[in-house]
Amino acid sequence: MSKQQSSEVQVKRFSKAFVWAHGINAIAFIGLYITALPMYTDWFNWLYVVFGGPENARLIHRILAVAFILPTFIWLIFDHKGFFMWLKELVTWKKRDFQFFSEFVKELFGFKFKHVRQTFFNAGEKINSILQIFCAILLIGSGFPMWFPDLFPSALVQWSYFLHNVGFGLGFAVVLGHIYLSVIHKHSRPGFTGVITGKVPAKWAKSHYTEWYEEEVKKGNFPDLDDPKKNKKKGA
Amino acid sequence: MKKSVVSKEYQNLQKEIAKLQEQWKKSLNPDVVKPNLDQAAMSAGVPVAALAAIDFDISLFLQWIDELSKLIVDQHQELEEKLGEVRSLLNEETAIRWIDEAFSLNSIYFARFAEENGIDEWIPQFLAENALRPYLQLTADKVQDVAKAVHGAGCPVCGEPARLAQLEGEGKKVIHCPRCHAHWPEKRIQCSHCGNDDHKTIQFITVEGEASSQVLCCEKCKGYTKVIDTRQFISRPSSAILDLTSIHLDFVAQENGYQAAPGNLETNN
Amino acid sequence: MATEYVKLVDVTKCDGCRACMVACKNWNDLPAEPQDFLGTMQSHANVSADTWNVLTFVEHENSKGGLDYLFRHSSCYHCVDAACEKVCPESAISYTDFGSVVIDHDKCVGCGYCEQNCPFDVISLKEYKDKNGKEYRKANKCTMCTDRLEEGLQPACVTTCHPGAMQFGEKEEMLQKAEKRVSEIKERYPNATIYNPAGVGGTHTIYVLAEKPSVYGMPENPKVPTSAVLWKDYAQPIGKAMVGGVTMALVGAFVANKFFDKKGKEHEEDGGDRHE
Ligand code: SF4
Ligand SMILES: [Zn+2]
Ligand SMILES: [Zn+2]
């Protein structure tokens, strides 16, 4: 089998709803970070000028905060099957999930590694999801008392500042890792185009998410890449 | 005060000198000053110190001049030689003369002395005046309660023209002599030079941004008095320092055509 | 370094004339805020962005069953360890050499963190409008008349207090005076006490109180909120270190990848796992 051939075959990985939800979420998240940075460290005070003053930065931050909450509902409403599958995967942990990590570290630093069979989401993505859900709850939950301090007891408002700050630091680290692995790290890059187009190369899907891929083959949704007949035809 | 036009350095020198003078005064036996409280002379405006018998200790006076010189040299090394020269010119006889001339504020004498001996003009009188003050201040301490001020005569103790008043208590105006530290009360709206208390011919000049001071100006005699509300101060300076740090008020008053000692110009320098 | 000063408020000498409120408005050019009658002798419920000190008034039943009318000049305490300064993300709040806590309006972005964290509830945001009609906010509170202190003058409220209920001077001297005063009035007011709460490191406005602080509506044990300490002393620095750490790790990973990529070119045939 030649590389070129197999990468031509594309399979559908993400639903439209997910692509939109993910996109809005990502943009809102980045915007929220940029509008928050000048308050996090003085280094970024020049950003106030970019936004036209702290009042505007605050306004944009709040608009984006709403945009940040929306995607969950978009995904839930337009692709509830995908949404619940994701939730189910997040709580399902097997031996292969733990094996994933030792191989992952090798891969991350460019050593030789082998793929551990994974379902739709690999263990790393699951960790990423869990951390991001955690951060989102932290950030959203603390954001409300900060936005409407008059509606909450002052102790709660005070703790919210702390939690928002924790969410900021943690969220940044998690998202940085997430972006690195999808955009910059070469083995994962098809995942990045995939989250925009919804489609990924079949070969890549098969090696990265073997279990999921084979299941879809059984259902007749995806081509069986190991089928000698098919391969021959393609290769001819 | 921040607003003062006098340099911090010079203010500090003056504060140190004031401290020394306070020590010197305390070291004096109060009996060296024997005031002669001649009521007639006093009500004619003759300063008490002029009538008092003061037993000056010449060697002590010279010692004080040495201490003063040292203080100045500490801040201005370049003056060491000059001050040494002055000291070498001072013997008992000149010291007695200095005391006399300093007492009557005879700047002409001191200027000539400086010129004849080729020293900076300010040095002789500066030294003499500051070494004389402890005696004047001691005199003021002794007669403070009996000396009565006469309008136009300046300080009832040392004769220095009146130019500085402070507000006390509920707003009582008290004139303070920056030279001998004597103080005496006066009506809030009254000229300390001619006694004019007609509010129509008295006006106050204030300086923008200065909440605690004003200058009382009299249209009748063209005299002025700085009136400072030291009740607002965090710490009250001595009258000498207050007079120094508020010197910009003198400039303002003089620019407006008023004088600290109207009609008495020969003693005002 | 300037001297550290303290404003000593002896509430037992206050006769409730409110001259201090007027003096404060005058000196600081603050607009009057007409208030509805509050049903007591007190004019304003609490200090605000335009009213930096308020004379509070409580009726208190004393131990003998009689009524005491308690007045108190209330304004910013100028904490030694000020929560407002701690939480300000823009370093717009700072300590002066005099010990006062001041706000730099050029740096203030109106986030209101200080307002939410002050244990005494004496700092608040004021709405402004710029010439284009755009609204913005800045924090305001008593400055201890720092502009006057710089000129060697006492705070306006202190100079205007006729019964001498307020004094201003060097910290140690004021503390001694407070102690002396409390021992003087102990007989008349057995609950008399000095209010200089340790939970905020002490304050630069110190009270001699005739009764327990809570009687005057003051917190008994005010402190810098624990959340603020965790936030500013732990979460923020750890967060910054973590962000830096993750960035470094990823840069490391990126460089390592490039490096092994070159070395690994020969193995490409058996490295069938590379899918690009
Ligand atoms: S009392 Fe409140 S506003 Fe004043 S210094 Fe303390 S924390 Fe800041
Ligand atoms: Zn005099
Ligand atoms: Zn006159």
mmCIF file with all atom_site columns, N, CA and C in Angstrom, chain B residues 160-198:
data_model
loop_
_atom_site.group_PDB
_atom_site.id
_atom_site.type_symbol
_atom_site.label_atom_id
_atom_site.label_alt_id
_atom_site.label_comp_id
_atom_site.label_asym_id
_atom_site.label_entity_id
_atom_site.label_seq_id
_atom_site.pdbx_PDB_ins_code
_atom_site.Cartn_x
_atom_site.Cartn_y
_atom_site.Cartn_z
_atom_site.occupancy
_atom_site.B_iso_or_equiv
_atom_site.pdbx_formal_charge
_atom_site.auth_seq_id
_atom_site.auth_comp_id
_atom_site.auth_asym_id
_atom_site.auth_atom_id
_atom_site.pdbx_PDB_model_num
ATOM 1   N N  . GLU B 1 160 ? 12.923  93.493  65.920 1.00 0.00 ? 160 GLU B N  1
ATOM 2   C CA . GLU B 1 160 ? 12.791  92.984  64.543 1.00 0.00 ? 160 GLU B CA 1
ATOM 3   C C  . GLU B 1 160 ? 11.408  93.360  64.005 1.00 0.00 ? 160 GLU B C  1
ATOM 4   N N  . PRO B 1 161 ? 11.335  93.834  62.748 1.00 0.00 ? 161 PRO B N  1
ATOM 5   C CA . PRO B 1 161 ? 10.020  94.187  62.207 1.00 0.00 ? 161 PRO B CA 1
ATOM 6   C C  . PRO B 1 161 ? 9.081   92.983  62.231 1.00 0.00 ? 161 PRO B C  1
ATOM 7   N N  . ALA B 1 162 ? 7.808   93.251  62.523 1.00 0.00 ? 162 ALA B N  1
ATOM 8   C CA . ALA B 1 162 ? 6.823   92.164  62.518 1.00 0.00 ? 162 ALA B CA 1
ATOM 9   C C  . ALA B 1 162 ? 6.509   91.781  61.086 1.00 0.00 ? 162 ALA B C  1
ATOM 10  N N  . ARG B 1 163 ? 6.452   90.506  60.796 1.00 0.00 ? 163 ARG B N  1
ATOM 11  C CA . ARG B 1 163 ? 6.069   90.099  59.442 1.00 0.00 ? 163 ARG B CA 1
ATOM 12  C C  . ARG B 1 163 ? 5.419   88.732  59.408 1.00 0.00 ? 163 ARG B C  1
ATOM 13  N N  . LEU B 1 164 ? 5.328   88.065  60.560 1.00 0.00 ? 164 LEU B N  1
ATOM 14  C CA . LEU B 1 164 ? 4.844   86.692  60.548 1.00 0.00 ? 164 LEU B CA 1
ATOM 15  C C  . LEU B 1 164 ? 3.841   86.482  61.677 1.00 0.00 ? 164 LEU B C  1
ATOM 16  N N  . ALA B 1 165 ? 2.654   85.964  61.322 1.00 0.00 ? 165 ALA B N  1
ATOM 17  C CA . ALA B 1 165 ? 1.663   85.649  62.347 1.00 0.00 ? 165 ALA B CA 1
ATOM 18  C C  . ALA B 1 165 ? 1.184   84.225  62.153 1.00 0.00 ? 165 ALA B C  1
ATOM 19  N N  . GLN B 1 166 ? 0.777   83.591  63.237 1.00 0.00 ? 166 GLN B N  1
ATOM 20  C CA . GLN B 1 166 ? 0.208   82.247  63.145 1.00 0.00 ? 166 GLN B CA 1
ATOM 21  C C  . GLN B 1 166 ? -1.186  82.271  63.744 1.00 0.00 ? 166 GLN B C  1
ATOM 22  N N  . LEU B 1 167 ? -2.033  81.379  63.227 1.00 0.00 ? 167 LEU B N  1
ATOM 23  C CA . LEU B 1 167 ? -3.372  81.261  63.808 1.00 0.00 ? 167 LEU B CA 1
ATOM 24  C C  . LEU B 1 167 ? -3.345  80.159  64.866 1.00 0.00 ? 167 LEU B C  1
ATOM 25  N N  . GLU B 1 168 ? -4.017  80.436  65.975 1.00 0.00 ? 168 GLU B N  1
ATOM 26  C CA . GLU B 1 168 ? -4.038  79.455  67.060 1.00 0.00 ? 168 GLU B CA 1
ATOM 27  C C  . GLU B 1 168 ? -5.446  79.240  67.552 1.00 0.00 ? 168 GLU B C  1
ATOM 28  N N  . GLY B 1 169 ? -5.647  78.143  68.253 1.00 0.00 ? 169 GLY B N  1
ATOM 29  C CA . GLY B 1 169 ? -6.940  77.857  68.883 1.00 0.00 ? 169 GLY B CA 1
ATOM 30  C C  . GLY B 1 169 ? -8.103  77.995  67.921 1.00 0.00 ? 169 GLY B C  1
ATOM 31  N N  . GLU B 1 170 ? -9.060  78.830  68.282 1.00 0.00 ? 170 GLU B N  1
ATOM 32  C CA . GLU B 1 170 ? -10.236 78.999  67.441 1.00 0.00 ? 170 GLU B CA 1
ATOM 33  C C  . GLU B 1 170 ? -10.000 80.002  66.311 1.00 0.00 ? 170 GLU B C  1
ATOM 34  N N  . GLY B 1 171 ? -8.759  80.357  66.077 1.00 0.00 ? 171 GLY B N  1
ATOM 35  C CA . GLY B 1 171 ? -8.464  81.282  64.985 1.00 0.00 ? 171 GLY B CA 1
ATOM 36  C C  . GLY B 1 171 ? -7.852  82.581  65.466 1.00 0.00 ? 171 GLY B C  1
ATOM 37  N N  . LYS B 1 172 ? -7.309  82.553  66.669 1.00 0.00 ? 172 LYS B N  1
ATOM 38  C CA . LYS B 1 172 ? -6.651  83.736  67.216 1.00 0.00 ? 172 LYS B CA 1
ATOM 39  C C  . LYS B 1 172 ? -5.362  83.995  66.439 1.00 0.00 ? 172 LYS B C  1
ATOM 40  N N  . LYS B 1 173 ? -5.120  85.288  66.119 1.00 0.00 ? 173 LYS B N  1
ATOM 41  C CA . LYS B 1 173 ? -3.904  85.626  65.371 1.00 0.00 ? 173 LYS B CA 1
ATOM 42  C C  . LYS B 1 173 ? -2.803  86.018  66.358 1.00 0.00 ? 173 LYS B C  1
ATOM 43  N N  . VAL B 1 174 ? -1.656  85.393  66.223 1.00 0.00 ? 174 VAL B N  1
ATOM 44  C CA . VAL B 1 174 ? -0.538  85.674  67.123 1.00 0.00 ? 174 VAL B CA 1
ATOM 45  C C  . VAL B 1 174 ? 0.693   85.997  66.280 1.00 0.00 ? 174 VAL B C  1
ATOM 46  N N  . ILE B 1 175 ? 1.281   87.178  66.528 1.00 0.00 ? 175 ILE B N  1
ATOM 47  C CA . ILE B 1 175 ? 2.493   87.547  65.785 1.00 0.00 ? 175 ILE B CA 1
ATOM 48  C C  . ILE B 1 175 ? 3.689   86.834  66.417 1.00 0.00 ? 175 ILE B C  1
ATOM 49  N N  . HIS B 1 176 ? 4.542   86.297  65.589 1.00 0.00 ? 176 HIS B N  1
ATOM 50  C CA . HIS B 1 176 ? 5.729   85.607  66.086 1.00 0.00 ? 176 HIS B CA 1
ATOM 51  C C  . HIS B 1 176 ? 6.977   86.270  65.538 1.00 0.00 ? 176 HIS B C  1
ATOM 52  N N  . CYS B 1 177 ? 7.941   86.510  66.420 1.00 0.00 ? 177 CYS B N  1
ATOM 53  C CA . CYS B 1 177 ? 9.192   87.090  65.952 1.00 0.00 ? 177 CYS B CA 1
ATOM 54  C C  . CYS B 1 177 ? 10.151  85.984  65.548 1.00 0.00 ? 177 CYS B C  1
ATOM 55  N N  . PRO B 1 178 ? 10.543  85.949  64.290 1.00 0.00 ? 178 PRO B N  1
ATOM 56  C CA . PRO B 1 178 ? 11.416  84.879  63.846 1.00 0.00 ? 178 PRO B CA 1
ATOM 57  C C  . PRO B 1 178 ? 12.831  84.999  64.430 1.00 0.00 ? 178 PRO B C  1
ATOM 58  N N  . ARG B 1 179 ? 13.140  86.155  64.999 1.00 0.00 ? 179 ARG B N  1
ATOM 59  C CA . ARG B 1 179 ? 14.498  86.362  65.477 1.00 0.00 ? 179 ARG B CA 1
ATOM 60  C C  . ARG B 1 179 ? 14.658  85.898  66.923 1.00 0.00 ? 179 ARG B C  1
ATOM 61  N N  . CYS B 1 180 ? 13.732  86.367  67.810 1.00 0.00 ? 180 CYS B N  1
ATOM 62  C CA . CYS B 1 180 ? 13.884  86.035  69.229 1.00 0.00 ? 180 CYS B CA 1
ATOM 63  C C  . CYS B 1 180 ? 12.783  85.103  69.724 1.00 0.00 ? 180 CYS B C  1
ATOM 64  N N  . HIS B 1 181 ? 11.840  84.765  68.846 1.00 0.00 ? 181 HIS B N  1
ATOM 65  C CA . HIS B 1 181 ? 10.738  83.848  69.166 1.00 0.00 ? 181 HIS B CA 1
ATOM 66  C C  . HIS B 1 181 ? 9.717   84.433  70.151 1.00 0.00 ? 181 HIS B C  1
ATOM 67  N N  . ALA B 1 182 ? 9.783   85.739  70.370 1.00 0.00 ? 182 ALA B N  1
ATOM 68  C CA . ALA B 1 182 ? 8.725   86.363  71.179 1.00 0.00 ? 182 ALA B CA 1
ATOM 69  C C  . ALA B 1 182 ? 7.428   86.310  70.366 1.00 0.00 ? 182 ALA B C  1
ATOM 70  N N  . HIS B 1 183 ? 6.293   86.305  71.048 1.00 0.00 ? 183 HIS B N  1
ATOM 71  C CA . HIS B 1 183 ? 5.024   86.294  70.317 1.00 0.00 ? 183 HIS B CA 1
ATOM 72  C C  . HIS B 1 183 ? 3.988   87.078  71.092 1.00 0.00 ? 183 HIS B C  1
ATOM 73  N N  . TRP B 1 184 ? 3.090   87.704  70.362 1.00 0.00 ? 184 TRP B N  1
ATOM 74  C CA . TRP B 1 184 ? 2.071   88.529  71.003 1.00 0.00 ? 184 TRP B CA 1
ATOM 75  C C  . TRP B 1 184 ? 0.812   88.543  70.139 1.00 0.00 ? 184 TRP B C  1
ATOM 76  N N  . PRO B 1 185 ? -0.336  88.583  70.784 1.00 0.00 ? 185 PRO B N  1
ATOM 77  C CA . PRO B 1 185 ? -1.595  88.480  70.046 1.00 0.00 ? 185 PRO B CA 1
ATOM 78  C C  . PRO B 1 185 ? -1.976  89.784  69.353 1.00 0.00 ? 185 PRO B C  1
ATOM 79  N N  . GLU B 1 186 ? -2.803  89.624  68.350 1.00 0.00 ? 186 GLU B N  1
ATOM 80  C CA . GLU B 1 186 ? -3.293  90.797  67.633 1.00 0.00 ? 186 GLU B CA 1
ATOM 81  C C  . GLU B 1 186 ? -4.652  90.469  67.047 1.00 0.00 ? 186 GLU B C  1
ATOM 82  N N  . LYS B 1 187 ? -5.467  91.487  66.822 1.00 0.00 ? 187 LYS B N  1
ATOM 83  C CA . LYS B 1 187 ? -6.779  91.256  66.233 1.00 0.00 ? 187 LYS B CA 1
ATOM 84  C C  . LYS B 1 187 ? -6.621  90.645  64.842 1.00 0.00 ? 187 LYS B C  1
ATOM 85  N N  . ARG B 1 188 ? -7.584  89.816  64.481 1.00 0.00 ? 188 ARG B N  1
ATOM 86  C CA . ARG B 1 188 ? -7.487  89.071  63.219 1.00 0.00 ? 188 ARG B CA 1
ATOM 87  C C  . ARG B 1 188 ? -7.360  90.035  62.030 1.00 0.00 ? 188 ARG B C  1
ATOM 88  N N  . ILE B 1 189 ? -8.173  91.117  62.072 1.00 0.00 ? 189 ILE B N  1
ATOM 89  C CA . ILE B 1 189 ? -8.070  92.096  60.988 1.00 0.00 ? 189 ILE B CA 1
ATOM 90  C C  . ILE B 1 189 ? -7.459  93.367  61.543 1.00 0.00 ? 189 ILE B C  1
ATOM 91  N N  . GLN B 1 190 ? -6.164  93.377  61.572 1.00 0.00 ? 190 GLN B N  1
ATOM 92  C CA . GLN B 1 190 ? -5.462  94.568  62.034 1.00 0.00 ? 190 GLN B CA 1
ATOM 93  C C  . GLN B 1 190 ? -4.043  94.546  61.479 1.00 0.00 ? 190 GLN B C  1
ATOM 94  N N  . CYS B 1 191 ? -3.579  95.723  61.085 1.00 0.00 ? 191 CYS B N  1
ATOM 95  C CA . CYS B 1 191 ? -2.224  95.822  60.551 1.00 0.00 ? 191 CYS B CA 1
ATOM 96  C C  . CYS B 1 191 ? -1.246  95.832  61.724 1.00 0.00 ? 191 CYS B C  1
ATOM 97  N N  . SER B 1 192 ? -0.246  94.981  61.674 1.00 0.00 ? 192 SER B N  1
ATOM 98  C CA . SER B 1 192 ? 0.688   94.918  62.805 1.00 0.00 ? 192 SER B CA 1
ATOM 99  C C  . SER B 1 192 ? 1.696   96.062  62.765 1.00 0.00 ? 192 SER B C  1
ATOM 100 N N  . HIS B 1 193 ? 1.649   96.844  61.695 1.00 0.00 ? 193 HIS B N  1
ATOM 101 C CA . HIS B 1 193 ? 2.609   97.950  61.602 1.00 0.00 ? 193 HIS B CA 1
ATOM 102 C C  . HIS B 1 193 ? 1.998   99.261  62.069 1.00 0.00 ? 193 HIS B C  1
ATOM 103 N N  . CYS B 1 194 ? 0.818   99.595  61.532 1.00 0.00 ? 194 CYS B N  1
ATOM 104 C CA . CYS B 1 194 ? 0.242   100.884 61.901 1.00 0.00 ? 194 CYS B CA 1
ATOM 105 C C  . CYS B 1 194 ? -0.998  100.749 62.784 1.00 0.00 ? 194 CYS B C  1
ATOM 106 N N  . GLY B 1 195 ? -1.425  99.519  63.009 1.00 0.00 ? 195 GLY B N  1
ATOM 107 C CA . GLY B 1 195 ? -2.564  99.311  63.892 1.00 0.00 ? 195 GLY B CA 1
ATOM 108 C C  . GLY B 1 195 ? -3.912  99.499  63.214 1.00 0.00 ? 195 GLY B C  1
ATOM 109 N N  . ASN B 1 196 ? -3.913  99.785  61.929 1.00 0.00 ? 196 ASN B N  1
ATOM 110 C CA . ASN B 1 196 ? -5.153  99.975  61.190 1.00 0.00 ? 196 ASN B CA 1
ATOM 111 C C  . ASN B 1 196 ? -6.036  98.728  61.307 1.00 0.00 ? 196 ASN B C  1
ATOM 112 N N  . ASP B 1 197 ? -7.285  98.912  61.729 1.00 0.00 ? 197 ASP B N  1
ATOM 113 C CA . ASP B 1 197 ? -8.169  97.737  61.798 1.00 0.00 ? 197 ASP B CA 1
ATOM 114 C C  . ASP B 1 197 ? -9.465  97.971  61.025 1.00 0.00 ? 197 ASP B C  1
ATOM 115 N N  . ASP B 1 198 ? -9.383  98.833  60.045 1.00 0.00 ? 198 ASP B N  1
ATOM 116 C CA . ASP B 1 198 ? -10.541 99.107  59.201 1.00 0.00 ? 198 ASP B CA 1
ATOM 117 C C  . ASP B 1 198 ? -10.545 98.081  58.068 1.00 0.00 ? 198 ASP B C  1
#
